[in-house]
Each structure stands twice: as C-alpha cells, then as structure tokens.
Amino acid sequence: MATVLVVEDDPFVRSALIRHLADSGHAVRSVGTALEALREVAQVGCDLVILDLGLPDLDGSEALKMIRGLTNVPVIISTARDEEAEIVRLLNDGADDYLVKPFSGEHLTARMTAVLRRLGGGALMAPQILRVGGLAIDPQRREALLDGQRLDLTRREFDLLAFLAARPGVVVPRKEILAEVWRQTYGGDQTIDVHLSWLRRKLGETASSPRYLHTVRGVGVRLEAPSEPVGCTT
C-alpha cells in the first residue's frame, strides 16, 4: 500500500480521509498547512499527496508549484472549486488529478490507483513495510516485528507506533499525535504518556534510557533507529 500525505485544514474532512485511507491499509500522515506539507515532502517523502486548495497560510495552487519544485511525487487536488479554467490551470501546473468535494472514499481510491498505475508506481499493489532500525511494521496486516520477533501490541499501541514510524526522525507534536491517533483535538497528554510507557516496555527500553522512542520535552515524540555502537580500532 502507499504512504499518503493528506494536506487538509478542515478537521472533519481530514479525519474522514485518514480513516478511509488507514482502513484501506495505507500509511497516512497529515498536515493542515502548506508550509508543513512542504516540510513533510522535503524531509520525509511519501508516495502520493492529497492536496486541499483552501489552506490557511498559502493557497494550495501555490503550494502545488512549490511541491513541484521539490519532487515529482503524484499530487491529487481535493477542493470544492469546480471551475473548468481552474482545473485546467492546476493540471498544467503539475497536478496529476483533481477531485471536487464532496467525493466518496471509493472514488478517491480509484483515482489514486489510476494515478499511480499511470505513473508506473506500484505502491498500491505491494504492501508497504515501514522499517526503522530493527522495527518492521506492516500497516496492512497490522503486525509489528522487533529484530524479527512479533510484538504483542494493542490496537492503539500499534496505531501510535505505525504513525511515528511513518515519519522516522521527525519530532511529532503531541497535539498532532492526539489528533491523528486518538482523533481528539485537546487534552490527552496523560493518555499519550501511558501508551508511550507501554510501548517502551515492549520495545525493551525506558524513558530514561530510550532506544527508539525519544521524548522532546515541551515539543513531542520522535521515533528513530538506535545509534550503532562505535567500534574500537587499534
């Protein structure tokens, strides 16, 4: 399956897209602004971008041009604008397809499949395994392995681990974790801490001696591969 970046500032539309894509087995990341989208594309990468035009910091059409300056990743525009001249302009500016809201999840999936097939991408045909160091996470089968051993995770623990593994090395704000994993817009710091503690125990680490899960105080959480020990030379 594909790693999809959803760029959408409406929390209801965003949640619906994330839910449909995740239920279809895709690894999903999401942001609400154009600048966050550019950062994600440049620093993390993805297989496909679903881009809303009505973003709060920059019009999506300008964001599209900037994305095209960074990468050829497929971009599907998602918007309520349906003027033919606008559609033609966006396609000429580098969009690969265009969906007018409202649309069904099945319609989106069909367009995604067509875009990736047309561009020669097989991401929707072969399962995407997220790998970070000794971790291997299969979002489609909902399985996680650590050094080849299967981890016994609850549904929420798996969702949290997969969400962080989809953006390795990136400090993810707690607010974003709460919104994307728990589908809540406020509160919940204690809930995140409890689940992180359970995950650390299953990964064989502690908060004071982390290997994969690193808490950045006052900011968020980062998942990254452990540093290899430095060998001695003579």
CSV table of C-alpha atoms in Angstrom, one decimal:
chain,number,residue,atom,x,y,z
A,1,MET,CA,0.0,0.0,0.0
A,2,ALA,CA,1.0,3.6,-0.3
A,3,THR,CA,2.4,6.2,2.1
A,4,VAL,CA,-0.1,9.1,1.6
A,5,LEU,CA,0.3,12.7,2.8
A,6,VAL,CA,-3.1,14.4,3.4
A,7,VAL,CA,-2.9,18.2,3.3
A,8,GLU,CA,-6.2,19.4,4.6
A,9,ASP,CA,-7.1,22.1,7.2
A,10,ASP,CA,-10.7,21.1,7.8
A,11,PRO,CA,-10.5,18.6,10.8
A,12,PHE,CA,-13.7,16.7,9.8
A,13,VAL,CA,-12.6,16.2,6.2
A,14,ARG,CA,-9.1,15.4,7.3
A,15,SER,CA,-10.3,12.7,9.8
A,16,ALA,CA,-12.6,11.2,7.2
A,17,LEU,CA,-9.7,10.9,4.7
A,18,ILE,CA,-7.3,9.5,7.3
A,19,ARG,CA,-9.9,6.9,8.4
A,20,HIS,CA,-10.7,5.7,4.9
A,21,LEU,CA,-7.0,5.5,3.8
A,22,ALA,CA,-5.9,3.8,7.0
A,23,ASP,CA,-8.8,1.3,6.8
A,24,SER,CA,-7.6,0.6,3.3
A,25,GLY,CA,-4.2,-0.3,4.6
A,26,HIS,CA,-2.3,2.8,3.7
A,27,ALA,CA,0.3,4.5,5.9
A,28,VAL,CA,-1.1,8.1,6.4
A,29,ARG,CA,0.5,11.3,7.5
A,30,SER,CA,-1.4,14.6,7.6
A,31,VAL,CA,-0.8,18.3,8.0
A,32,GLY,CA,-3.0,21.3,8.0
A,33,THR,CA,-0.9,24.0,6.3
A,34,ALA,CA,1.1,24.4,3.1
A,35,LEU,CA,4.4,25.0,4.9
A,36,GLU,CA,4.0,21.8,6.9
A,37,ALA,CA,3.3,20.0,3.7
A,38,LEU,CA,6.5,21.3,2.1
A,39,ARG,CA,8.5,20.2,5.1
A,40,GLU,CA,7.0,16.7,5.0
A,41,VAL,CA,7.7,16.3,1.3
A,42,ALA,CA,11.2,17.6,1.6
A,43,GLN,CA,12.3,15.8,4.8
A,44,VAL,CA,10.2,12.7,4.9
A,45,GLY,CA,8.8,12.0,1.5
A,46,CYS,CA,5.7,10.0,0.5
A,47,ASP,CA,4.1,8.0,-2.4
A,48,LEU,CA,1.2,10.4,-3.0
A,49,VAL,CA,-0.1,13.8,-1.8
A,50,ILE,CA,-3.8,14.7,-1.5
A,51,LEU,CA,-3.8,18.5,-1.5
A,52,ASP,CA,-6.6,20.8,-0.5
A,53,LEU,CA,-6.6,24.3,-2.1
A,54,GLY,CA,-8.1,26.3,0.7
A,55,LEU,CA,-5.2,26.2,3.2
A,56,PRO,CA,-4.8,28.9,5.9
A,57,ASP,CA,-1.3,30.0,5.2
A,58,LEU,CA,-0.9,29.7,1.4
A,59,ASP,CA,-3.3,28.9,-1.5
A,60,GLY,CA,-3.0,25.2,-2.5
A,61,SER,CA,-2.2,26.2,-6.1
A,62,GLU,CA,1.0,28.0,-4.9
A,63,ALA,CA,1.8,25.0,-2.6
A,64,LEU,CA,1.5,22.8,-5.7
A,65,LYS,CA,4.1,24.8,-7.6
A,66,MET,CA,6.4,24.7,-4.6
A,67,ILE,CA,6.0,20.9,-4.2
A,68,ARG,CA,6.8,20.5,-7.9
A,69,GLY,CA,10.0,22.4,-7.3
A,70,LEU,CA,11.0,19.7,-4.8
A,71,THR,CA,9.7,16.5,-6.2
A,72,ASN,CA,7.7,14.7,-8.8
A,73,VAL,CA,5.5,12.9,-6.2
A,74,PRO,CA,1.9,12.4,-7.5
A,75,VAL,CA,-0.5,15.1,-6.3
A,76,ILE,CA,-4.3,14.8,-6.3
A,77,ILE,CA,-6.1,18.1,-5.7
A,78,SER,CA,-9.0,17.9,-3.3
A,79,THR,CA,-11.3,21.0,-3.3
A,80,ALA,CA,-14.7,22.5,-3.6
A,81,ARG,CA,-13.7,24.6,-6.6
A,82,ASP,CA,-15.1,23.2,-9.8
A,83,GLU,CA,-14.5,25.8,-12.5
A,84,GLU,CA,-13.1,24.3,-15.7
A,85,ALA,CA,-10.4,27.0,-16.1
A,86,GLU,CA,-9.2,26.4,-12.6
A,87,ILE,CA,-8.9,22.6,-13.2
A,88,VAL,CA,-7.0,23.1,-16.4
A,89,ARG,CA,-4.6,25.6,-14.8
A,90,LEU,CA,-3.9,23.2,-11.9
A,91,LEU,CA,-3.3,20.3,-14.2
A,92,ASN,CA,-1.0,22.4,-16.3
A,93,ASP,CA,0.9,23.5,-13.1
A,94,GLY,CA,1.6,19.8,-12.2
A,95,ALA,CA,-1.4,18.3,-10.6
A,96,ASP,CA,-1.9,14.6,-11.6
A,97,ASP,CA,-5.6,14.5,-10.9
A,98,TYR,CA,-8.5,16.6,-9.4
A,99,LEU,CA,-11.4,15.7,-7.1
A,100,VAL,CA,-14.3,18.0,-6.4
A,101,LYS,CA,-15.7,17.8,-2.9
A,102,PRO,CA,-17.7,16.0,-1.7
A,103,PHE,CA,-16.4,12.7,-3.0
A,104,SER,CA,-16.6,9.1,-1.7
A,105,GLY,CA,-13.7,7.1,-0.3
A,106,GLU,CA,-14.1,4.6,-3.1
A,107,HIS,CA,-13.8,7.4,-5.7
A,108,LEU,CA,-10.6,8.6,-4.1
A,109,THR,CA,-9.2,5.1,-4.0
A,110,ALA,CA,-10.0,4.6,-7.7
A,111,ARG,CA,-8.3,7.9,-8.6
A,112,MET,CA,-5.2,7.0,-6.5
A,113,THR,CA,-4.9,3.6,-8.2
A,114,ALA,CA,-5.2,5.2,-11.6
A,115,VAL,CA,-2.6,7.9,-10.9
A,116,LEU,CA,0.0,5.5,-9.5
A,117,ARG,CA,-0.6,3.0,-12.3
A,118,ARG,CA,-0.3,5.7,-14.9
A,119,LEU,CA,3.0,6.9,-13.4
A,120,GLY,CA,4.4,3.4,-13.0
A,121,GLY,CA,4.1,3.4,-9.2
A,122,GLY,CA,3.3,0.0,-7.7
A,123,ALA,CA,2.8,1.3,-4.2
A,124,LEU,CA,-0.9,0.4,-4.2
A,125,MET,CA,-0.2,-3.1,-5.4
A,126,ALA,CA,2.5,-4.2,-3.0
A,127,PRO,CA,2.2,-3.8,0.8
A,128,GLN,CA,4.4,-1.1,2.3
A,129,ILE,CA,6.6,-2.2,5.2
A,130,LEU,CA,7.7,0.6,7.5
A,131,ARG,CA,11.3,-0.1,8.7
A,132,VAL,CA,13.1,1.8,11.4
A,133,GLY,CA,16.2,0.1,12.6
A,134,GLY,CA,15.2,-3.4,13.8
A,135,LEU,CA,11.5,-2.5,13.6
A,136,ALA,CA,9.4,-3.7,10.7
A,137,ILE,CA,5.7,-2.6,10.7
A,138,ASP,CA,3.1,-3.8,8.2
A,139,PRO,CA,0.1,-1.5,8.3
A,140,GLN,CA,-2.0,-3.7,6.1
A,141,ARG,CA,-1.6,-6.8,8.2
A,142,ARG,CA,-1.3,-4.8,11.4
A,143,GLU,CA,1.8,-6.6,12.5
A,144,ALA,CA,5.0,-5.2,14.1
A,145,LEU,CA,8.3,-7.1,14.5
A,146,LEU,CA,11.3,-6.1,16.5
A,147,ASP,CA,14.5,-7.8,15.5
A,148,GLY,CA,12.4,-10.5,13.8
A,149,GLN,CA,10.2,-11.1,16.9
A,150,ARG,CA,6.5,-10.3,16.7
A,151,LEU,CA,5.4,-7.5,19.2
A,152,ASP,CA,2.1,-8.1,21.1
A,153,LEU,CA,0.5,-4.7,20.7
A,154,THR,CA,-2.9,-3.4,21.5
A,155,ARG,CA,-4.8,-1.6,18.6
A,156,ARG,CA,-3.9,1.8,20.0
A,157,GLU,CA,-0.3,0.9,20.6
A,158,PHE,CA,0.0,-0.3,17.0
A,159,ASP,CA,-1.6,2.8,15.7
A,160,LEU,CA,0.8,5.0,17.7
A,161,LEU,CA,3.9,3.0,16.6
A,162,ALA,CA,2.9,3.0,13.0
A,163,PHE,CA,2.1,6.7,13.0
A,164,LEU,CA,5.5,7.5,14.4
A,165,ALA,CA,7.3,5.0,12.1
A,166,ALA,CA,5.8,6.6,9.0
A,167,ARG,CA,7.9,9.8,9.8
A,168,PRO,CA,11.2,8.5,11.3
A,169,GLY,CA,13.5,11.0,12.8
A,170,VAL,CA,10.8,13.7,12.9
A,171,VAL,CA,9.7,15.2,16.2
A,172,VAL,CA,5.9,14.9,16.1
A,173,PRO,CA,4.0,17.4,18.3
A,174,ARG,CA,1.8,15.8,21.0
A,175,LYS,CA,-1.2,17.8,19.6
A,176,GLU,CA,-0.7,16.1,16.2
A,177,ILE,CA,-0.4,12.7,17.8
A,178,LEU,CA,-3.6,13.3,19.8
A,179,ALA,CA,-5.5,14.5,16.6
A,180,GLU,CA,-4.3,11.7,14.3
A,181,VAL,CA,-4.0,8.7,16.5
A,182,TRP,CA,-6.8,9.4,19.1
A,183,ARG,CA,-8.9,11.7,16.9
A,184,GLN,CA,-9.1,14.2,19.7
A,185,THR,CA,-8.3,17.9,19.4
A,186,TYR,CA,-7.5,18.7,23.0
A,187,GLY,CA,-6.3,17.1,26.3
A,188,GLY,CA,-4.9,13.6,26.5
A,189,ASP,CA,-1.3,14.2,27.4
A,190,GLN,CA,-1.5,11.6,30.2
A,191,THR,CA,-3.1,9.1,27.7
A,192,ILE,CA,-0.2,9.6,25.3
A,193,ASP,CA,2.4,9.2,28.1
A,194,VAL,CA,0.7,5.9,29.3
A,195,HIS,CA,0.7,4.4,25.8
A,196,LEU,CA,4.3,5.5,25.3
A,197,SER,CA,5.3,3.8,28.5
A,198,TRP,CA,3.6,0.6,27.5
A,199,LEU,CA,5.3,0.8,24.0
A,200,ARG,CA,8.7,1.4,25.6
A,201,ARG,CA,8.3,-1.7,27.8
A,202,LYS,CA,7.5,-3.8,24.8
A,203,LEU,CA,10.4,-2.4,22.8
A,204,GLY,CA,12.8,-3.2,25.8
A,205,GLU,CA,13.6,0.4,26.7
A,206,THR,CA,12.7,3.1,29.3
A,207,ALA,CA,12.1,6.8,29.2
A,208,SER,CA,15.4,7.4,30.9
A,209,SER,CA,17.2,5.0,28.6
A,210,PRO,CA,15.5,5.2,25.2
A,211,ARG,CA,16.4,3.3,22.1
A,212,TYR,CA,13.6,4.1,19.6
A,213,LEU,CA,11.2,6.4,21.3
A,214,HIS,CA,12.6,9.8,22.3
A,215,THR,CA,10.5,12.4,24.1
A,216,VAL,CA,11.5,16.0,23.4
A,217,ARG,CA,10.3,17.9,26.4
A,218,GLY,CA,7.6,20.5,25.7
A,219,VAL,CA,7.5,19.6,22.0
A,220,GLY,CA,6.7,16.0,21.2
A,221,VAL,CA,7.9,12.5,20.4
A,222,ARG,CA,10.5,11.2,17.9
A,223,LEU,CA,11.0,7.6,16.7
A,224,GLU,CA,14.3,6.8,15.2
A,225,ALA,CA,16.7,3.8,14.8
A,226,PRO,CA,19.2,3.3,17.7
A,227,SER,CA,22.7,4.6,17.1
A,228,GLU,CA,25.1,1.8,16.2
A,229,PRO,CA,27.8,1.3,18.9
A,230,VAL,CA,31.1,2.8,17.8
A,231,GLY,CA,33.7,0.1,17.4
A,232,CYS,CA,37.2,0.4,18.8
A,233,THR,CA,40.2,0.4,16.4
A,234,THR,CA,43.8,-0.3,17.1
